[in-house]
Coordinates of C-alpha atoms and ligand atoms in Angstrom, one line a residue:
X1 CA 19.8 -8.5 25.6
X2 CA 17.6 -11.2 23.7
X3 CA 17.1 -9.1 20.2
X4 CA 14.7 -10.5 17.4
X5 CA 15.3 -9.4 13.6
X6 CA 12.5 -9.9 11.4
X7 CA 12.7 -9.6 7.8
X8 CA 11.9 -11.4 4.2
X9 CA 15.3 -11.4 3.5
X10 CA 18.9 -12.7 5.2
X11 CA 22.5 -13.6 3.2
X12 CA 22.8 -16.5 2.6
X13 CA 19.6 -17.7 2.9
X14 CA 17.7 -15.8 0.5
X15 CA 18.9 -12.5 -1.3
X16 CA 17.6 -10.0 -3.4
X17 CA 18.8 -6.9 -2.4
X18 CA 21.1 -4.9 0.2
X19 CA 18.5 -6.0 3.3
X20 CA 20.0 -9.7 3.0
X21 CA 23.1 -8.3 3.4
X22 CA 22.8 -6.2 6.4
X23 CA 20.5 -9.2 8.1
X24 CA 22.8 -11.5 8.0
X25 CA 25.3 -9.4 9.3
X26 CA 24.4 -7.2 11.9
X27 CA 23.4 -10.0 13.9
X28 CA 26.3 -12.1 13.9
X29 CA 28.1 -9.0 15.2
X30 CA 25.6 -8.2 17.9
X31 CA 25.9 -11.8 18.8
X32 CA 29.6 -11.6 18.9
X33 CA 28.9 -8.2 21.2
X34 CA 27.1 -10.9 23.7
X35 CA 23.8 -10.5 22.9
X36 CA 21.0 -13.5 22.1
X37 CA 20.2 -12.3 18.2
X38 CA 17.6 -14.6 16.5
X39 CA 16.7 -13.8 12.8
X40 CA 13.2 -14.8 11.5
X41 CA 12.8 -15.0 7.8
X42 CA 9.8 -17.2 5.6
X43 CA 11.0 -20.0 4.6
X44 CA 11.4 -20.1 0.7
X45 CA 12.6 -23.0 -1.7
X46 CA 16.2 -21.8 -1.6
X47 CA 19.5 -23.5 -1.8
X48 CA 20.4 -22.9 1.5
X49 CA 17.0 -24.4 3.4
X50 CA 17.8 -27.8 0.9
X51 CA 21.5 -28.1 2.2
X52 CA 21.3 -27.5 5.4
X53 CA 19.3 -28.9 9.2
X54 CA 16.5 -27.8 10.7
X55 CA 14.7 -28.9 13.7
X56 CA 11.0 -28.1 14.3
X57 CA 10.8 -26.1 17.2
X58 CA 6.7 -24.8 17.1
X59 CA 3.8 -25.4 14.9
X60 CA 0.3 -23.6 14.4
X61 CA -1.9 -22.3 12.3
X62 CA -2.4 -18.9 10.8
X63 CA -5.9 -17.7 9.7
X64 CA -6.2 -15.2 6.9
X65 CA -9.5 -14.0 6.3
X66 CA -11.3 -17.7 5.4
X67 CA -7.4 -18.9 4.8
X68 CA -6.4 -21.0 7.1
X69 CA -2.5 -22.2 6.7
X70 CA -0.9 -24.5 8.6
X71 CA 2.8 -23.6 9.7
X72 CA 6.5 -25.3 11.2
X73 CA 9.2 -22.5 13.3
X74 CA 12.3 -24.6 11.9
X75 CA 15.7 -23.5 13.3
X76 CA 19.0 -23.8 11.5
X77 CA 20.1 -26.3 14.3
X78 CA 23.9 -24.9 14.0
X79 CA 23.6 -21.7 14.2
X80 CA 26.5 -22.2 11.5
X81 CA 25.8 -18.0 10.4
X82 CA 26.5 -16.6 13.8
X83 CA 23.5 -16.2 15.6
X84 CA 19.6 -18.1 15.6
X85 CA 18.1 -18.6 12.4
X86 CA 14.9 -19.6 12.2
X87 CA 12.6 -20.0 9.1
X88 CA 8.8 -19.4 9.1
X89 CA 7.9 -22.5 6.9
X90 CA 3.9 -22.2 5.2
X91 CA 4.4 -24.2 2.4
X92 CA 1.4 -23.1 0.2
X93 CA 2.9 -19.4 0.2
X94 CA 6.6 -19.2 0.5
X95 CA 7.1 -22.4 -1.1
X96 CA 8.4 -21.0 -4.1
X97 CA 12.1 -19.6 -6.1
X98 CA 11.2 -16.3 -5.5
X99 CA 11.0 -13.6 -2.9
X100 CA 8.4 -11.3 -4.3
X101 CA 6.8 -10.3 -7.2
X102 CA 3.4 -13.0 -6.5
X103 CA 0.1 -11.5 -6.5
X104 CA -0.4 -12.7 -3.5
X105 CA 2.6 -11.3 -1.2
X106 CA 0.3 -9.2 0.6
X107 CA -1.3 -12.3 2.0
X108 CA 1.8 -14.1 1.9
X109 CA 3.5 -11.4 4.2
X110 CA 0.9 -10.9 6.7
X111 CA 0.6 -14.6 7.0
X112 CA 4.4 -14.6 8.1
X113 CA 4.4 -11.7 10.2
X114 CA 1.5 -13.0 11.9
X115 CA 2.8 -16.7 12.4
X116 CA 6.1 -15.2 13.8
X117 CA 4.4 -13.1 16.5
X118 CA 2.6 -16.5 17.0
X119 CA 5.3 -18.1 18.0
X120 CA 7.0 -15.3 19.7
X121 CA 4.9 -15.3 22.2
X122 CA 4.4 -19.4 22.4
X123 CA 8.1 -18.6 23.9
X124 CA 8.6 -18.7 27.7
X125 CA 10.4 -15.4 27.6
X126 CA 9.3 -11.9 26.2
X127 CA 12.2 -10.6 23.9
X128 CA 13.7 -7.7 24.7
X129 CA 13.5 -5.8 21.6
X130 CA 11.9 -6.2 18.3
X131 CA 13.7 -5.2 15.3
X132 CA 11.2 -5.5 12.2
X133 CA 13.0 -4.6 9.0
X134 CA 11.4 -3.1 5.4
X135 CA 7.3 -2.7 4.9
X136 CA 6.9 -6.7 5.2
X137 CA 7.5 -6.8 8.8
X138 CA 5.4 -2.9 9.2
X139 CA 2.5 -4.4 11.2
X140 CA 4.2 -6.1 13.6
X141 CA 4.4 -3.2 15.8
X142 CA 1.0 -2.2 15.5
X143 CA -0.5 -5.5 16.1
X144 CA 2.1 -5.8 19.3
X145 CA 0.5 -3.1 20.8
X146 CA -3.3 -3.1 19.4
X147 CA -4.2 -6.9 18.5
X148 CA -6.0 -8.4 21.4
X149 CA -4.5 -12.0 21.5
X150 CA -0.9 -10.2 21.5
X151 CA -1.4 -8.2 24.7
X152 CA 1.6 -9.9 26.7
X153 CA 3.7 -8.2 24.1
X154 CA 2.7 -4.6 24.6
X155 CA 5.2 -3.7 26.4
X156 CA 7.8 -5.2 24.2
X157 CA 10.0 -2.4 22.4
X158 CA 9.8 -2.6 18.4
X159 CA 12.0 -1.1 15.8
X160 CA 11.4 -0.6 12.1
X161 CA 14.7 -0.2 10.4
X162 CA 13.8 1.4 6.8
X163 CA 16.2 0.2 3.6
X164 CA 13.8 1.3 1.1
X165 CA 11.0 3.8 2.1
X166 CA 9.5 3.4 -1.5
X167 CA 8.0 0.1 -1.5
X168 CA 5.5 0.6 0.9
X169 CA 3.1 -2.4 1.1
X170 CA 0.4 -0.9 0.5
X171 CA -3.6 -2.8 0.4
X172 CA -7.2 -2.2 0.5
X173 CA -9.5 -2.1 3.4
X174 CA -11.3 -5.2 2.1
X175 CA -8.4 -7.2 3.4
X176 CA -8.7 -5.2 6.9
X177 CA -10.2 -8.5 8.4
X178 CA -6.9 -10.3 7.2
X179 CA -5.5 -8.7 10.6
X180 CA -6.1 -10.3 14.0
X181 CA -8.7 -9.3 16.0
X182 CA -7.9 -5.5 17.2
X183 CA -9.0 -3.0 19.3
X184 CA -10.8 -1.5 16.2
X185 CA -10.8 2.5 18.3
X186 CA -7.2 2.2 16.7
X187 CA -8.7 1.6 12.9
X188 CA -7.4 5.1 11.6
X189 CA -3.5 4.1 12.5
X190 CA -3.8 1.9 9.6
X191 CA -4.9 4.5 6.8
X192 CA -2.5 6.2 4.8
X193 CA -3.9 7.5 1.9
X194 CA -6.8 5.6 2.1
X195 CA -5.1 2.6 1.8
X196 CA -3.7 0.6 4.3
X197 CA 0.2 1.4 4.4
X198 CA 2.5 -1.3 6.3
X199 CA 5.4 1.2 6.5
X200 CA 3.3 3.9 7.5
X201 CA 1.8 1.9 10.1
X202 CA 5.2 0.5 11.2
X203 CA 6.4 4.1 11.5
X204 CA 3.7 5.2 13.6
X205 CA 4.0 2.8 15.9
X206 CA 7.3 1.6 16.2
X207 CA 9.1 2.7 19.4
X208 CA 11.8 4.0 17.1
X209 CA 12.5 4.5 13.0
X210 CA 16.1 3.9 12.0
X211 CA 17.2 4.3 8.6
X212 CA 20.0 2.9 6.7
X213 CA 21.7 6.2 6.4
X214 CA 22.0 9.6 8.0
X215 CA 21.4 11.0 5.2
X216 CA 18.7 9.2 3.8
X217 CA 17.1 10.4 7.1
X218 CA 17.3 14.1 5.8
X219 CA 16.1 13.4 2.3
X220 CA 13.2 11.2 3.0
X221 CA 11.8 14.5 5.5
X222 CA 11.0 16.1 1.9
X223 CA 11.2 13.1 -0.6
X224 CA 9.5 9.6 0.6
X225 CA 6.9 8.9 -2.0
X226 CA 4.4 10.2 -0.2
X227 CA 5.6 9.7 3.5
X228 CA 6.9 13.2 3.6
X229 CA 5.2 14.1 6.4
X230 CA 5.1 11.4 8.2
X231 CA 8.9 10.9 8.2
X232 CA 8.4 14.7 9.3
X233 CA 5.8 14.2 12.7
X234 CA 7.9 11.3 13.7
X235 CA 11.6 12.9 13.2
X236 CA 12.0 12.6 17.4
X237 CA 12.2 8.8 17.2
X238 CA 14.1 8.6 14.4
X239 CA 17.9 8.1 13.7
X240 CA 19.9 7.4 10.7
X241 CA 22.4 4.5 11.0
X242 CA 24.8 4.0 8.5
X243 CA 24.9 0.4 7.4
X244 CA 28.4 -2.0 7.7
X245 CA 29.8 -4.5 6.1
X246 CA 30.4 -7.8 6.9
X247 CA 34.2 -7.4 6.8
X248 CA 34.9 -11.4 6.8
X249 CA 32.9 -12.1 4.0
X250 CA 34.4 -8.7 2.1
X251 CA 38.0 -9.1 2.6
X252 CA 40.0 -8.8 -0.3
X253 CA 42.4 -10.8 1.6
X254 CA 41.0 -14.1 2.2
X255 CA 37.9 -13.9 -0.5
X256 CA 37.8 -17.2 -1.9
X257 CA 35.5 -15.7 -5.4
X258 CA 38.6 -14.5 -6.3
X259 CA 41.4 -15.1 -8.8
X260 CA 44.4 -13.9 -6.6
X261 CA 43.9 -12.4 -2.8
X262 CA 45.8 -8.9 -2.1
X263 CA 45.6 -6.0 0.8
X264 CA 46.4 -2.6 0.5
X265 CA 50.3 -3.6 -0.1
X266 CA 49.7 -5.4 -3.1
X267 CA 47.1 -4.1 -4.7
X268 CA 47.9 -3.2 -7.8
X269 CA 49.2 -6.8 -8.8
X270 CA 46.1 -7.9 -7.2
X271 CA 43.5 -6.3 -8.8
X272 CA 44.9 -6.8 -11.8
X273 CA 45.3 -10.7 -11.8
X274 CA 41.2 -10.6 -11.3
X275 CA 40.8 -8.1 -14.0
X276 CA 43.0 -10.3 -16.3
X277 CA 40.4 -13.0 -14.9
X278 CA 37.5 -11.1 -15.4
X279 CA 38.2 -9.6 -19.1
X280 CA 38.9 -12.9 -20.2
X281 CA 35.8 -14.1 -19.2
X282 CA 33.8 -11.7 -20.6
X283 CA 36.3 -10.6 -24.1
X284 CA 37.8 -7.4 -22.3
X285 CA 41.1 -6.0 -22.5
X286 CA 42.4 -5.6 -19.4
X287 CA 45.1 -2.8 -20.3
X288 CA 41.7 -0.4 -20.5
X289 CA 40.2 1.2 -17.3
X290 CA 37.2 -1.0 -16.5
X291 CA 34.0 0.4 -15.2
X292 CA 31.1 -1.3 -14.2
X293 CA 27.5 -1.2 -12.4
X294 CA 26.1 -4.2 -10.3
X295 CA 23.1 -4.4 -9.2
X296 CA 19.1 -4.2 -10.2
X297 CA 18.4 -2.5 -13.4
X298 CA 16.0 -0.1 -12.1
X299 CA 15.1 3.8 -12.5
X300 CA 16.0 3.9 -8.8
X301 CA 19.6 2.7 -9.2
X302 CA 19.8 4.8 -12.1
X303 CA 19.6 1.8 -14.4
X304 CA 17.7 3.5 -17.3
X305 CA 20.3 6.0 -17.9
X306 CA 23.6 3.4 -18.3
X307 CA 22.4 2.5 -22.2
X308 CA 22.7 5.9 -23.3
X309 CA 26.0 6.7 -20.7
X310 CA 27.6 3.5 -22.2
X311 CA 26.9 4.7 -25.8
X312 CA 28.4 8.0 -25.4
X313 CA 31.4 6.9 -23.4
X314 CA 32.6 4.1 -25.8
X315 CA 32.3 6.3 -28.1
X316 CA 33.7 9.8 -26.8
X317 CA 36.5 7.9 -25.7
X318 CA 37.2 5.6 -29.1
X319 CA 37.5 2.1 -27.5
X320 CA 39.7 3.3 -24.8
X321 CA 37.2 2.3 -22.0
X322 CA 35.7 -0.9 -21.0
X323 CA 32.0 -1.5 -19.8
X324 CA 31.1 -4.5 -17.5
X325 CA 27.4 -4.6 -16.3
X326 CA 25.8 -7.4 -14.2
X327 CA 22.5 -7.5 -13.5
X328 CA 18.6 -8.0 -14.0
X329 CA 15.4 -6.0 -13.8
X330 CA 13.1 -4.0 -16.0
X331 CA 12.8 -6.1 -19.2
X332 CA 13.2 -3.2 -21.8
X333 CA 16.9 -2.2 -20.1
X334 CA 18.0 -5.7 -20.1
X335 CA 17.6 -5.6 -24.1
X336 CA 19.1 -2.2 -24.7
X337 CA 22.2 -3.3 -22.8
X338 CA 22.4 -6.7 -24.7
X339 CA 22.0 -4.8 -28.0
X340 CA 25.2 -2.7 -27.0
X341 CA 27.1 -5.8 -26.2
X342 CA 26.5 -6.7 -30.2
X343 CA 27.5 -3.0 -31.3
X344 CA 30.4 -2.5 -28.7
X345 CA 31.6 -6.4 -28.6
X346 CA 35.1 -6.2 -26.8
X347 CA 34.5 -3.1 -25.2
X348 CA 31.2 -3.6 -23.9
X349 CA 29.8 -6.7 -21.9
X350 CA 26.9 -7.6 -19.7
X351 CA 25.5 -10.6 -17.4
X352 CA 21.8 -10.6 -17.3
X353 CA 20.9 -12.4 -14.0
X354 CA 22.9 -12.1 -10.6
X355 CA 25.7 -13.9 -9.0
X356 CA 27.7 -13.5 -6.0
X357 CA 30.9 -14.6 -7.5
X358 CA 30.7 -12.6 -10.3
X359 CA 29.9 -9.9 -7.7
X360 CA 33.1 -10.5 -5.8
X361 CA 35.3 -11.0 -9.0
X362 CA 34.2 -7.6 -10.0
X363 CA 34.4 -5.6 -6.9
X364 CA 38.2 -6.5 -7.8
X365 CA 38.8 -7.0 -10.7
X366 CA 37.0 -3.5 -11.8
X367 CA 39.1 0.1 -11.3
X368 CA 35.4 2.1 -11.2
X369 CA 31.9 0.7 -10.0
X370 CA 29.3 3.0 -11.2
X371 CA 25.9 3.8 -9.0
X372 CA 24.1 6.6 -10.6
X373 CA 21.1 5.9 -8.4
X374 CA 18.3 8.3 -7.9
X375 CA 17.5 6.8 -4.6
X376 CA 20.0 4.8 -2.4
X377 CA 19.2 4.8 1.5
X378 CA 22.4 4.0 1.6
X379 CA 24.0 1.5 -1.0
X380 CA 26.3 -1.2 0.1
X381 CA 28.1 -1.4 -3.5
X382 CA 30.2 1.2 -2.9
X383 CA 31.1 0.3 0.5
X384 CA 32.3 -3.1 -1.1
X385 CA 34.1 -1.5 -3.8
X386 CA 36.2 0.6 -1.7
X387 CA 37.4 -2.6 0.6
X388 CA 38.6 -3.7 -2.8
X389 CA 40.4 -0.9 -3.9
X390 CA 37.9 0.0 -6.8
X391 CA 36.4 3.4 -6.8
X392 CA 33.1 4.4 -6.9
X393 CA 31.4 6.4 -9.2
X394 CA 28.4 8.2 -7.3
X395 CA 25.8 10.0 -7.5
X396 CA 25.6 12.4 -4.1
X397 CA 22.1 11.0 -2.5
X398 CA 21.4 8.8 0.3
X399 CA 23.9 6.7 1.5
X400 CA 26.2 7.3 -1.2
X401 CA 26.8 11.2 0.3
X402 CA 27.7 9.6 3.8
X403 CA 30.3 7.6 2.0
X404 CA 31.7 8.9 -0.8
X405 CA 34.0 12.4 -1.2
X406 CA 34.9 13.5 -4.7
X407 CA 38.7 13.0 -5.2
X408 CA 39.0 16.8 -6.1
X409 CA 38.0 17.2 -2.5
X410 CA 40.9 14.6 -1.5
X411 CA 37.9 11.8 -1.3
X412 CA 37.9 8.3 -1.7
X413 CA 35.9 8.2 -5.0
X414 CA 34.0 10.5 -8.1
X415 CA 30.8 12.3 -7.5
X416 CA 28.2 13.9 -9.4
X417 CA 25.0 16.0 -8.5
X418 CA 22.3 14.8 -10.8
X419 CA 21.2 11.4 -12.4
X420 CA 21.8 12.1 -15.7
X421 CA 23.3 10.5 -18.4
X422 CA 25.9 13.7 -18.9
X423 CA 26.5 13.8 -15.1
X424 CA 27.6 10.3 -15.6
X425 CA 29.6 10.7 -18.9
X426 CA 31.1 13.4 -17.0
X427 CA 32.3 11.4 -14.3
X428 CA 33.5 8.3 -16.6
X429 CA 35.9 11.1 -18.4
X430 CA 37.0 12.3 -15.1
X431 CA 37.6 8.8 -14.2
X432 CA 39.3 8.3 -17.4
X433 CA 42.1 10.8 -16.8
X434 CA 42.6 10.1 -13.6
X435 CA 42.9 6.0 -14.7
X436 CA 45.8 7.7 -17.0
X437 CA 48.3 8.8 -13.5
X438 CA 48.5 5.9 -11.5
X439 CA 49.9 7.4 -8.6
X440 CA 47.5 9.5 -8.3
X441 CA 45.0 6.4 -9.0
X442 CA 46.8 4.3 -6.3
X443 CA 46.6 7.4 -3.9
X444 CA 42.7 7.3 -4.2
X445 CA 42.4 3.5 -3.9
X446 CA 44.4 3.0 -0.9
X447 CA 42.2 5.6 0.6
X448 CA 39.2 3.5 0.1
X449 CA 41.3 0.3 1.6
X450 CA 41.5 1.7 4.6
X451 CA 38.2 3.4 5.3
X452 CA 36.8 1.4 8.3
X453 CA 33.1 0.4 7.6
X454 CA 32.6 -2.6 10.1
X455 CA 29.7 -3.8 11.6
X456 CA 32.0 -3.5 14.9
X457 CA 31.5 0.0 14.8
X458 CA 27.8 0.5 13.8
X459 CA 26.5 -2.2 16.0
X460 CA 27.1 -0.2 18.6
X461 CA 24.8 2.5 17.2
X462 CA 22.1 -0.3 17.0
X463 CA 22.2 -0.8 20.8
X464 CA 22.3 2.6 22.1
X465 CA 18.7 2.8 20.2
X466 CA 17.3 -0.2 21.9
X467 CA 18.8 0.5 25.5
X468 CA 17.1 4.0 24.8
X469 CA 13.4 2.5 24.2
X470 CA 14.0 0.0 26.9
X471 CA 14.5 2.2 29.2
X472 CA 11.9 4.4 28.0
X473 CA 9.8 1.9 29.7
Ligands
LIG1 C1 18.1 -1.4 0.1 C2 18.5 0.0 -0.3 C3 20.0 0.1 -0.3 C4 20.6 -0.3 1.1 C5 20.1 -1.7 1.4 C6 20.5 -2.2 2.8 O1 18.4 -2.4 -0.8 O2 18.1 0.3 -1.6 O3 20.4 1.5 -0.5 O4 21.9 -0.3 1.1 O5 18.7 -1.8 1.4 O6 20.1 -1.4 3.8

């Protein structure tokens, strides 16, 4: 089966969140499973596009209202990630550090979505299925089936796989004549609250909606920020597939970001040679249970509560804890956290920013990851922390309820109901006790070890949705 992923994000290439993660690994396993997987992603001023080769494999032009931008298809000529990479190069709008956050990404995105279908179809051969991922890739589907100058692709399956079903891409109908040409009898798919939506639309007319996590699938039928009913009316398409993880890059075993390797027979010398790394690096004492939260400082992920829970718990438990927080986000967070590294120095530290050896170096060197997140479709932290022997710290939504079991319930990790800062205190104490009977402790984290959450497994799942479209034809 010849499968295209389309997305604004794929590890290594450019990362921002969980969707890099799961694009540049679902692929390669599909690939590995014998299928022709090619990932399309703009082509940002990353790292990864300056070090590596790219041929040109298709030029042309996009036009944007009166924008017209001129455009390269390059392809990673290597294939060094495990399947097709190719890069949707428009230099005046992706030429830039960052992945979002421009005032014009609604321009920029269309631009790409459209220059990919441009080229899609340049091809001699019709893919077999689409897979769009995320609101940035939402009107692909619709302008597969409506746009006139796309009509050979019509009858070309499409899939939206939905990570995050609150940003939802939404713009004005002044920018309507942004889109190609359409059959304009089809105007009112576009509208979602008088706006046009580029999930919603995706939703609608996607052969099929996957989301990251069964669960997520329930919750967004009566919580979807606004796409409540929708998620409801198109339920029979639907299905929830819980994410992998790319178990060669996250292997405890062989992970070169670390200070020692270990597996499940020597993990408790293991982990502790990276704590011993880790708490020197950031003044730590790595006798103490270590907890700590990775990730975006959002409301989302819970972010705005961890000041306040990281108060109460150094203090409740009189220096007998350690805090270890790395990440970036909303500005006013950021400063309350740094002000507690002053108050709480050697108990308390934080890493403004992001880095993916930092990332690995704590998935090991921690004994709890915290994610007290108010949303997670499905959350790939956890998942991480439990091939490392760390246990999580959850709050039951989303994902996290697929993955995680309270100990008390002979689980894998420590769960709580609401996102609160007591819910979380609650849980650190918990945490602490248990950190206090290491068998016990030991019990839990081999449990985590050896929960299998490979692509292997999941990729499957993928395939039986597009041999059910396809065949729906
Ligand atoms: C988004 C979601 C996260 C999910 C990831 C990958 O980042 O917030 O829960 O794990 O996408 O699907």
């Amino acid at each position: 089966m010849e499968i295209f992923h389309i997305s604004a994000e794929c590890y290594p290439v450019a990362k921002v969140g969980g969707l890099a993660d799961v694009v540049g690994a679902l692929p390669k396993y599909q690939n590995k499973a014998g299928h022709k997987v090619r990932v399309v992603i703009p082509c940002y001023d990353t790292k990864f596009r300056k070090e590596n080769v790219f041929e040109n494999v298709y030029s042309g032009n996009v036009l944007i209202g009166n924008f017209n931008y001129s455009f390269n298809v390059l392809k990673e000529t290597t294939d060094k990630l495990g399947f097709e990479l190719y890069l949707i190069d428009i230099p005046e709008l992706f030429e830039r550090k960052d992945v979002y956050g421009y005032t014009d990404d609604i321009e920029r995105f269309l631009s790409f979505q459209i220059a990919t279908l441009d080229w899609v179809l340049s091809r001699n051969k019709i893919p077999d299925v689409i897979n769009c991922h995320d609101h940035h890739t939402g009107l692909i589907p619709f302008m597969m089936l409506y746009a006139n100058k796309y009509q050979k692709l019509k009858e070309t399956p499409s899939i939206i796989t939905i990570h995050n079903g609150l940003y939802q891409g939404q713009f004005g109908f002044d920018k309507m004549n942004y889109l190609p040409e359409f059959d304009r009898s089809h105007t009112s798919i576009l509208e979602w609250d008088n706006c046009i939506n580029s999930l919603a639309v995706g939703i609608k007319c996607a052969w099929a909606v996957t989301t990251v996590s069964p669960n997520y699938l329930n919750e967004i039928n009566y919580s979807a920020n606004g796409l409540e009913s929708l998620f409801n009316s198109v339920r029979y398409k639907s299905r929830g597939i819980l994410n992998g993880i790319d178990i060669e890059v996250w292997n405890p075993k062989t992970d070169e970001m670390l200070a020692k390797n270990y597996s499940i027979k020597d993990l408790v010398k293991g982990k502790q040679a990276n704590k011993e790394k880790l708490c020197s690096q950031f003044n730590l004492d790595p006798s103490k249970p270590l907890f700590s939260f990775i990730g975006r400082l959002f409301d989302e992920k819970g972010g705005d509560l961890l000041p306040k829970a990281s108060e109460i718990a150094l203090t409740d438990n009189k220096e007998a804890i350690n805090i270890l927080i790395l990440g970036s986000g909303n500005p006013n967070i950021e400063k309350e956290l740094t002000h507690l590294q002053s108050v709480y120095n050697g108990n308390f530290n934080v890493f403004i920013g992001y880095n993916e050896e930092l990332a690995h170096l704590i998935y090991a060197g921690a004994d709890f990851i915290l994610m007290p997140s108010r949303v997670e479709p499905c959350g790939l932290n956890q998942m991480y922390s439990l091939r490392y022997g760390t246990i999580p710290i959850v709050r039951r939504t989303g994902g996290l309820k697929d993955t995680v079991i309270d100990f008390g319930d002979d689980g894998n990790g420590i769960c709580h109901d609401q996102a609160s800062v007591e819910d979380i205190c609650y849980s650190i104490q918990r945490a602490v006790n248990l950190y206090k009977d290491k068998t016990h402790l030991n019990k839990i984290r081999k449990i985590g070890m050896s929960t299998d959450h490979s692509w292997e497994r999941v990729c499957q799942e993928y395939l039986d949705v597009y041999n059910l479209i396809i065949n729906k034809i």
